[in-house]
CSV table of C-alpha atoms and ligand atoms in Angstrom, one decimal:
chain,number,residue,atom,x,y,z
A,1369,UNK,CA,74.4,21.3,36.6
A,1370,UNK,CA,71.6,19.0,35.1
A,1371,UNK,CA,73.9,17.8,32.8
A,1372,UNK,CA,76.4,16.8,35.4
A,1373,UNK,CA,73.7,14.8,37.8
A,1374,UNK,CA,74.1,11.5,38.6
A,1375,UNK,CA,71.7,8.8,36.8
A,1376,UNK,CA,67.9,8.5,38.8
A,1377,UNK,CA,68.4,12.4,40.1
A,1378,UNK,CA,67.3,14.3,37.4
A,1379,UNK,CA,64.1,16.3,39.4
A,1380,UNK,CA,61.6,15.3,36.2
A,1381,UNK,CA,62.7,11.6,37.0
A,1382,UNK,CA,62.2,12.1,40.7
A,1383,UNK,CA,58.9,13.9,40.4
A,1384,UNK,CA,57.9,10.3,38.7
A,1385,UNK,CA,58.9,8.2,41.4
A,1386,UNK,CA,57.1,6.6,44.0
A,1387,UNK,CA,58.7,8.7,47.2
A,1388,UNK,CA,57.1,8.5,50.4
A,1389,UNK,CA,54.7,11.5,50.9
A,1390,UNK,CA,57.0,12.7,53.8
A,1391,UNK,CA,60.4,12.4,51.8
A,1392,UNK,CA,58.7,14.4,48.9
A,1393,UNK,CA,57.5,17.0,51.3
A,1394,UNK,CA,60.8,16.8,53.1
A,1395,UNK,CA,62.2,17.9,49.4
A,1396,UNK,CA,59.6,20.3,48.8
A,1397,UNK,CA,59.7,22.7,51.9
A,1398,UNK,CA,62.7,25.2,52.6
A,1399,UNK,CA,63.2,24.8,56.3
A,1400,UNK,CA,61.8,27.3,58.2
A,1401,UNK,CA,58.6,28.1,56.5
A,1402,UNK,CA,56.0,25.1,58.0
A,1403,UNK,CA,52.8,26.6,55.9
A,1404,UNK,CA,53.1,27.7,52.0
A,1405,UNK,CA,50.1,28.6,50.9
A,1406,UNK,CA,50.1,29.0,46.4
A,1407,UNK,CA,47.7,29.9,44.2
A,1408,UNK,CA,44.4,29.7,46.3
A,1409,UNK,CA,41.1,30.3,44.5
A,1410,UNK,CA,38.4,30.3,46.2
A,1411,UNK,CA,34.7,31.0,44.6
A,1412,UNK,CA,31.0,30.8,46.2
A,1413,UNK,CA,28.5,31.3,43.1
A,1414,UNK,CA,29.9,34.2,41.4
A,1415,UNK,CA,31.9,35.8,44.3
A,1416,UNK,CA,35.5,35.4,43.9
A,1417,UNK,CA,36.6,35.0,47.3
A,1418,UNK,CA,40.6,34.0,46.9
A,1419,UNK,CA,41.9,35.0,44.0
A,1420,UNK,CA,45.1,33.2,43.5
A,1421,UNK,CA,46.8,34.2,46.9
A,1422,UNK,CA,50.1,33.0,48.0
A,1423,UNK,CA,51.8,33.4,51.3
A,1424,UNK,CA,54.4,31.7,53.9
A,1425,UNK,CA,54.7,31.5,57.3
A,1426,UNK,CA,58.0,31.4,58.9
A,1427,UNK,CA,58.3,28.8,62.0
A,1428,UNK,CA,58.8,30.4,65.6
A,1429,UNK,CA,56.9,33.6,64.3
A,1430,UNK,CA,53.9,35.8,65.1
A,1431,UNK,CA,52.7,36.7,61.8
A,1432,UNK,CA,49.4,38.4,61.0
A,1433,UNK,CA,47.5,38.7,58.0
A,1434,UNK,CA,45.5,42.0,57.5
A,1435,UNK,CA,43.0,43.3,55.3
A,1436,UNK,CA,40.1,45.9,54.8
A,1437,UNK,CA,36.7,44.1,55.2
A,1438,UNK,CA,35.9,41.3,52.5
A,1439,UNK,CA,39.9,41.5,51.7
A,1440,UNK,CA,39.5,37.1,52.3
A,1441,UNK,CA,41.2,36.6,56.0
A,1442,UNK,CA,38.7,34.3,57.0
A,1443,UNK,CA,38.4,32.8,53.5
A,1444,UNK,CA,42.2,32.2,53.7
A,1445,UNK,CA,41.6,30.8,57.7
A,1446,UNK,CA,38.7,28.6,56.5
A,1447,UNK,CA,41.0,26.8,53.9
A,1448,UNK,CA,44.0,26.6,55.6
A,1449,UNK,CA,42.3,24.9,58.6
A,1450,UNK,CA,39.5,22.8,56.0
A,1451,UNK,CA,36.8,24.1,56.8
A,1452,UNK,CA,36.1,25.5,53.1
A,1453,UNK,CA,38.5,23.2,49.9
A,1454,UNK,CA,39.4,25.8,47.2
A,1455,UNK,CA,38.8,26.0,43.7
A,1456,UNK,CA,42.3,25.9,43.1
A,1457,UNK,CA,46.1,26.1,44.6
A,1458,UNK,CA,47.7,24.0,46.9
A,1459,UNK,CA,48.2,24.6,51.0
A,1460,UNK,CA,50.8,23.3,52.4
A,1461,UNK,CA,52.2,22.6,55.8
A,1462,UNK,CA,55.8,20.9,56.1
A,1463,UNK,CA,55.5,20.0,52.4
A,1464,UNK,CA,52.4,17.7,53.4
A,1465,UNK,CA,49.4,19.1,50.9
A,1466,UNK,CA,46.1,20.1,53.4
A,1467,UNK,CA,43.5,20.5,50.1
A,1468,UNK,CA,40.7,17.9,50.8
A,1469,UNK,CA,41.9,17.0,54.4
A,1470,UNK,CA,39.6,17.2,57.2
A,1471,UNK,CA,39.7,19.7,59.7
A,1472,UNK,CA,40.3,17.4,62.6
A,1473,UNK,CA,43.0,15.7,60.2
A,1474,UNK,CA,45.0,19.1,60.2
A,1475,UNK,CA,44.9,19.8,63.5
A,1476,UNK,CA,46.2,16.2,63.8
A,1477,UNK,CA,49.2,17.4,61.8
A,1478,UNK,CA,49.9,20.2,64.5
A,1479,UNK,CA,48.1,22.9,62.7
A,1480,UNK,CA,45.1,24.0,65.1
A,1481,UNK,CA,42.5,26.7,65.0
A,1482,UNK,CA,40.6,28.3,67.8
A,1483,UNK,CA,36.7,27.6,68.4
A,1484,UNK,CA,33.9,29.7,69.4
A,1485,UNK,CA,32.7,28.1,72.5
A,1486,UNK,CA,29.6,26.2,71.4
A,1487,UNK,CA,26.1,26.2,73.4
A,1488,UNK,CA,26.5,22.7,74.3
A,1489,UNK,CA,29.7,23.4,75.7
A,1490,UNK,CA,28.4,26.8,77.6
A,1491,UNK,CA,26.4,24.2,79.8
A,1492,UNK,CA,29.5,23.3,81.1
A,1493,UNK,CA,32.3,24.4,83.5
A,1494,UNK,CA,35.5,25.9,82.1
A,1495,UNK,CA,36.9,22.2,83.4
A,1496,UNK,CA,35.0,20.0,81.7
A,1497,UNK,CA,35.5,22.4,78.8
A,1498,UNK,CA,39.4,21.6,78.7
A,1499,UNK,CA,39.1,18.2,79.5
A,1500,UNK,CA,36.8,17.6,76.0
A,1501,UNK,CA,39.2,19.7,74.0
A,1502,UNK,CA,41.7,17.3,72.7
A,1503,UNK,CA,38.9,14.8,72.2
A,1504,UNK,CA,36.9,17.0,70.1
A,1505,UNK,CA,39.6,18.7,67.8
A,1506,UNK,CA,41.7,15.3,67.2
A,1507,UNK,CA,38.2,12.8,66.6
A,1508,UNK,CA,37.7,9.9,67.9
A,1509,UNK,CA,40.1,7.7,66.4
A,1510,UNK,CA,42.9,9.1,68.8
A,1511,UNK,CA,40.9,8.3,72.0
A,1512,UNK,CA,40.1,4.9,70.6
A,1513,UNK,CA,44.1,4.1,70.3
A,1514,UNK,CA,44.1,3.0,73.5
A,1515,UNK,CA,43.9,-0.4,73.5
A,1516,UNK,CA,41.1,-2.3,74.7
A,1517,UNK,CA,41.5,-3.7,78.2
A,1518,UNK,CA,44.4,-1.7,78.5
A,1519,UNK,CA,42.6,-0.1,81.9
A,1520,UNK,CA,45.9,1.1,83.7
A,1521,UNK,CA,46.6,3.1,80.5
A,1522,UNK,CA,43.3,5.0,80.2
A,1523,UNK,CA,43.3,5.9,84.5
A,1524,UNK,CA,47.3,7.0,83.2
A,1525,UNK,CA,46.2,9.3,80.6
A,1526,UNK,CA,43.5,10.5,82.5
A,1527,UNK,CA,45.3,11.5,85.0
A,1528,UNK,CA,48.1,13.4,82.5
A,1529,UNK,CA,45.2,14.9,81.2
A,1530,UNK,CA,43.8,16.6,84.1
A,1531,UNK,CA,47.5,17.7,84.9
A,1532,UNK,CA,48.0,19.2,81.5
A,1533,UNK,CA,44.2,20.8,81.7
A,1534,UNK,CA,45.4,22.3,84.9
A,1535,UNK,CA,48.8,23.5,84.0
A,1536,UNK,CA,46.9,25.0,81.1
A,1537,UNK,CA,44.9,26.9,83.0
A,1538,UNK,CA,47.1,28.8,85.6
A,1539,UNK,CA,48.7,29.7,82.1
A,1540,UNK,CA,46.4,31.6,81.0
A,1541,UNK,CA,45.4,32.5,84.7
A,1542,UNK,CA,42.0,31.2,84.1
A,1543,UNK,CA,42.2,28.3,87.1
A,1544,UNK,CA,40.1,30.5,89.4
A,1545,UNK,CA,37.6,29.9,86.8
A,1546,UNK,CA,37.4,25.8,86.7
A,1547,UNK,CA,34.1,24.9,87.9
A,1548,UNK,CA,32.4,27.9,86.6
A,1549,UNK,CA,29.9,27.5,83.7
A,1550,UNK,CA,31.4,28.5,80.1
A,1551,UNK,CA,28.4,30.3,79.6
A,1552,UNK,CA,29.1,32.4,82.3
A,1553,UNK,CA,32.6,34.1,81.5
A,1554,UNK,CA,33.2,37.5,79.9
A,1555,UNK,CA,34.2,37.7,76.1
A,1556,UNK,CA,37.8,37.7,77.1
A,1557,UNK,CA,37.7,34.9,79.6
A,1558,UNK,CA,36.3,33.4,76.7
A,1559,UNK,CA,39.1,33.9,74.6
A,1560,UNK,CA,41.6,33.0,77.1
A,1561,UNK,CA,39.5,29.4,77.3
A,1562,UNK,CA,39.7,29.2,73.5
A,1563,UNK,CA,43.4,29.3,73.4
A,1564,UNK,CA,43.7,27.3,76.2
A,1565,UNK,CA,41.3,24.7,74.6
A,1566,UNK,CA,43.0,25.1,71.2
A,1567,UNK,CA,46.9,24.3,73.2
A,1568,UNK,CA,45.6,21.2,74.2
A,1569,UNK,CA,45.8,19.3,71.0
A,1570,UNK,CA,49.8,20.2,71.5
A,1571,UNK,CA,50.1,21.9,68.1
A,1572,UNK,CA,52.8,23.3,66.6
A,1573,UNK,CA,50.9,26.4,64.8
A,1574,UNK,CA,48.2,28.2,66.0
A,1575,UNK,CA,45.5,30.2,63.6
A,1576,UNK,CA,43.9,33.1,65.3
A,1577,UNK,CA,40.7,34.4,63.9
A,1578,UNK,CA,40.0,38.2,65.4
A,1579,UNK,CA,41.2,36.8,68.7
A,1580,UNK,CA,40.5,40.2,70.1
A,1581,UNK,CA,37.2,40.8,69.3
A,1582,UNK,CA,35.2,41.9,72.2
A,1583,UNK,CA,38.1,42.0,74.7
A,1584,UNK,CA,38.2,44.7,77.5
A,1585,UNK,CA,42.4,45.9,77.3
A,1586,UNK,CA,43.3,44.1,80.6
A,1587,UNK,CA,42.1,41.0,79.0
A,1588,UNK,CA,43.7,41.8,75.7
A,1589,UNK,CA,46.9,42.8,77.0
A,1590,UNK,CA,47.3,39.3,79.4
A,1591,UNK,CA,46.2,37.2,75.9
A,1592,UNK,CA,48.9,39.1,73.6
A,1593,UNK,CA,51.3,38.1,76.4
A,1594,UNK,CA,50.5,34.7,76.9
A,1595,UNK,CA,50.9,34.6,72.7
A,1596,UNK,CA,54.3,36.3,72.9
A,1597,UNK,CA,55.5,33.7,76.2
A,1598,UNK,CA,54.1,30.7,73.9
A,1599,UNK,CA,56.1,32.2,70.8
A,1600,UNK,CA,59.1,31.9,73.1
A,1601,UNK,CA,58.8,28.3,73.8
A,1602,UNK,CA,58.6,27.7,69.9
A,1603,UNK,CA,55.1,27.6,68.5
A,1604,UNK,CA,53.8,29.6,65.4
A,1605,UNK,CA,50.8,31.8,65.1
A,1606,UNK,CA,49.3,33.4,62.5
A,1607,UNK,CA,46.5,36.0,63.4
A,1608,UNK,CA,43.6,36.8,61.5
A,1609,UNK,CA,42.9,40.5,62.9
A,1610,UNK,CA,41.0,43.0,61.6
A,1611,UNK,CA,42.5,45.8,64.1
A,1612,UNK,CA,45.8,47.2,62.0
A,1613,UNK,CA,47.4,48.4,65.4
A,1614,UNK,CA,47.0,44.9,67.5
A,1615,UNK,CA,48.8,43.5,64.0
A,1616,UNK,CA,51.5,46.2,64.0
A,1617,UNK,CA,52.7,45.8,67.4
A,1618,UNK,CA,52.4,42.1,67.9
A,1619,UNK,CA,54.0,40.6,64.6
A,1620,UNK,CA,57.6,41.2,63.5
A,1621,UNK,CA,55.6,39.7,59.8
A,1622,UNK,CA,52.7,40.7,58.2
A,1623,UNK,CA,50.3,40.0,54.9
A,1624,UNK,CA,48.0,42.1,53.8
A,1625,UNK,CA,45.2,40.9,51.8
A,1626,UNK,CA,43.3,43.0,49.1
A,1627,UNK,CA,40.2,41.4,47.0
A,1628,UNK,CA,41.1,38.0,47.5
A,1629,UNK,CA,45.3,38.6,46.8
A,1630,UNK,CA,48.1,39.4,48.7
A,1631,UNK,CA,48.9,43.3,48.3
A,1632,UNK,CA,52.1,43.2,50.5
A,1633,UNK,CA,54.0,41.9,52.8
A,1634,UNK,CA,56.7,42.9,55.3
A,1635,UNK,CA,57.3,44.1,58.9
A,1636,UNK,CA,55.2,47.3,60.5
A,1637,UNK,CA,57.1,50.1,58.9
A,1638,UNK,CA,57.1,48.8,55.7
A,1639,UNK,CA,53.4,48.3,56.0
A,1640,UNK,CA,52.6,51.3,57.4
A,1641,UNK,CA,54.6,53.2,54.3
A,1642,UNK,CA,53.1,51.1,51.8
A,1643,UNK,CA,51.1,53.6,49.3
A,1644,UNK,CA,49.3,50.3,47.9
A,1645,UNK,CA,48.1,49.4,51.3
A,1646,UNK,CA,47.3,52.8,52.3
A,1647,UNK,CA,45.4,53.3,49.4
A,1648,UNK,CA,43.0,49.7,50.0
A,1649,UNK,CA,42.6,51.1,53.4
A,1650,UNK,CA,40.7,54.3,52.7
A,1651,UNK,CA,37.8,55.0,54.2
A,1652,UNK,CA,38.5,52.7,56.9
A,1653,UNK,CA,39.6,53.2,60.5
A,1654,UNK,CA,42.9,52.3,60.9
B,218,LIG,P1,37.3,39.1,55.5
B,218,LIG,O1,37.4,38.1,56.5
B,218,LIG,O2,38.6,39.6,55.0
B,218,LIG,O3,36.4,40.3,55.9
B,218,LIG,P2,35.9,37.1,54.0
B,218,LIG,O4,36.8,36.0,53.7
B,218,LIG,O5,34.9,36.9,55.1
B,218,LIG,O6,36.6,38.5,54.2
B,218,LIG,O7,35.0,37.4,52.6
B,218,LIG,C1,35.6,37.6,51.4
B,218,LIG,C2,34.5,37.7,50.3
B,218,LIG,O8,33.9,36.5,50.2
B,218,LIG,C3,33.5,38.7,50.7
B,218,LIG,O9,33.0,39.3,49.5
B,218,LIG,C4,32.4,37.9,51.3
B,218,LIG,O10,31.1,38.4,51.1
B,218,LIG,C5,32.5,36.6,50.5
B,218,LIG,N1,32.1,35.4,51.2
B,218,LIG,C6,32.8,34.9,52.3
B,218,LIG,N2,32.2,33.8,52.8
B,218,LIG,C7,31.1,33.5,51.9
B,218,LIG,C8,30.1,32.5,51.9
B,218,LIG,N3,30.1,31.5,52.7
B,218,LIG,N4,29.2,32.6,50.9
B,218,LIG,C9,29.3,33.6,50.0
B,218,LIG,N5,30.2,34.6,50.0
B,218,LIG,C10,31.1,34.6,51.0
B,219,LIG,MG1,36.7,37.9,58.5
């Protein structure tokens, strides 16, 4: 086959040349699977956190990555979404490399995380909460886009703002809620503000970090729907969840870490059966 190619498409020759960073990605990523994550190594001091894991995630899915305690989910979530740069391996999402990018630079990409509501932002209502979100998770630099002087513009985007903070918000049936104080709401109100805060960057994949924890089962029940609706109209997630059964029912994929690897992959049954995973597992509640 090599022998056969045409002169300038030999891939050494095309490894060399100076392509576009899109058009190499473009060559570099089977359709279908936005994030490829190879290699990863991730130390602090003598702890081996990552220890060379590699996983995809397929577009359109809800995939969840599992693990016994220490296994490296949040190691894993903290690199994808740059908070922590690893030691080693590359992390890519549509072929574009995210080592040594900034946080706010990946979620620029369409790759966005969930955040804790911070105290500053407990101080304020559910509202003004939405309203900030886009501005804090893309940085400054997108606000500043608007051109100077450019007055009609800013009352324009203002105004799609508030109608996308609002649309947002009867979503995740949190509209009630609007003027009352973040501080106030119960964990799962919470959550429900954190997704909704996290949709309005307008990503494409969404990373999940325990987005269960402390959730009464009404709660958790209307957030795993709203996560199955999104799914429908084309986003990705990948969920970070310590609770095997959540996992299990939710994602038609799922990864299981082990000390800082991937121990298995596959859909519930074949998770379930797996001896290996079974065995990492023990004395755990599962
Ligand atoms: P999981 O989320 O699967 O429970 P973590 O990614 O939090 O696992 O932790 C994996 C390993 O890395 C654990 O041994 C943990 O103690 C260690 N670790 C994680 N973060 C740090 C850190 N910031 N400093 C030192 N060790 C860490
Ligand atoms: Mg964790």
């Amino acid at each position: 086959m090599s022998d056969a190619a045409p002169e300038g498409t030999d891939p050494e020759e095309l490894a060399a040349t100076d392509d576009s960073p899109a058009e190499k990605a473009a060559q570099e990523t089977p359709p279908g699977l936005p994030l490829r994550v190879e290699g990863v190594v991730k130390r602090f001091g003598g702890i081996t956190a990552l220890d060379g894991a590699s996983f995809s995630v397929e577009e359109g899915s809800i995939t969840g990555l599992i693990g016994p305690n220490g296994a490296g989910k949040s190691t894993m979530f903290n690199c994808i979404t740059g908070v922590h740069e690893p030691d080693a391996g590359t992390i890519r999402f549509h072929g574009e490399e995210l080592v040594g990018k900034e946080p706010y630079q990946i979620a620029q990409m369409g790759l966005v995380r969930t955040f804790q509501i911070a105290r500053e932002l407990e101080e304020m209502t559910v509202l003004e909460n939405m309203m900030l979100a886009p501005k804090n998770q893309l940085g400054e630099s997108v606000w500043r886009s608007v051109t100077p002087g450019a007055r009609q513009g800013v009352v324009q985007q203002e105004e799609e703002l508030r109608e996308a903070v609002w649309e947002t918000l009867e979503f995740f049936e949190i509209d009630h809620l609007a003027e009352e104080y973040a501080g106030t709401l119960s964990g799962g109100q919470r959550k429900l503000l954190e997704m909704a805060r996290a949709l309005m960057t307008d990503p494409e994949m969404v990373l999940l970090d325990e987005p269960l924890a402390g959730v009464n089962p009404t709660l958790e029940d209307k957030l795993l729907e709203r996560i199955h609706e999104l799914r429908e109209q084309g986003y990705t997630f990948l969920l970070v969840e310590h609770d095997m059964e959540v996992i299990m029912n939710n994602c038609e994929h799922i990864i299981v870490m082990h000390q800082g690897n991937v121990l298995a992959e596959g859909d519930a049954d074949a998770i379930r059966n797996n001896d290996q995973v079974i065995e990492a597992y023990l004395g755990e509640d599962i």
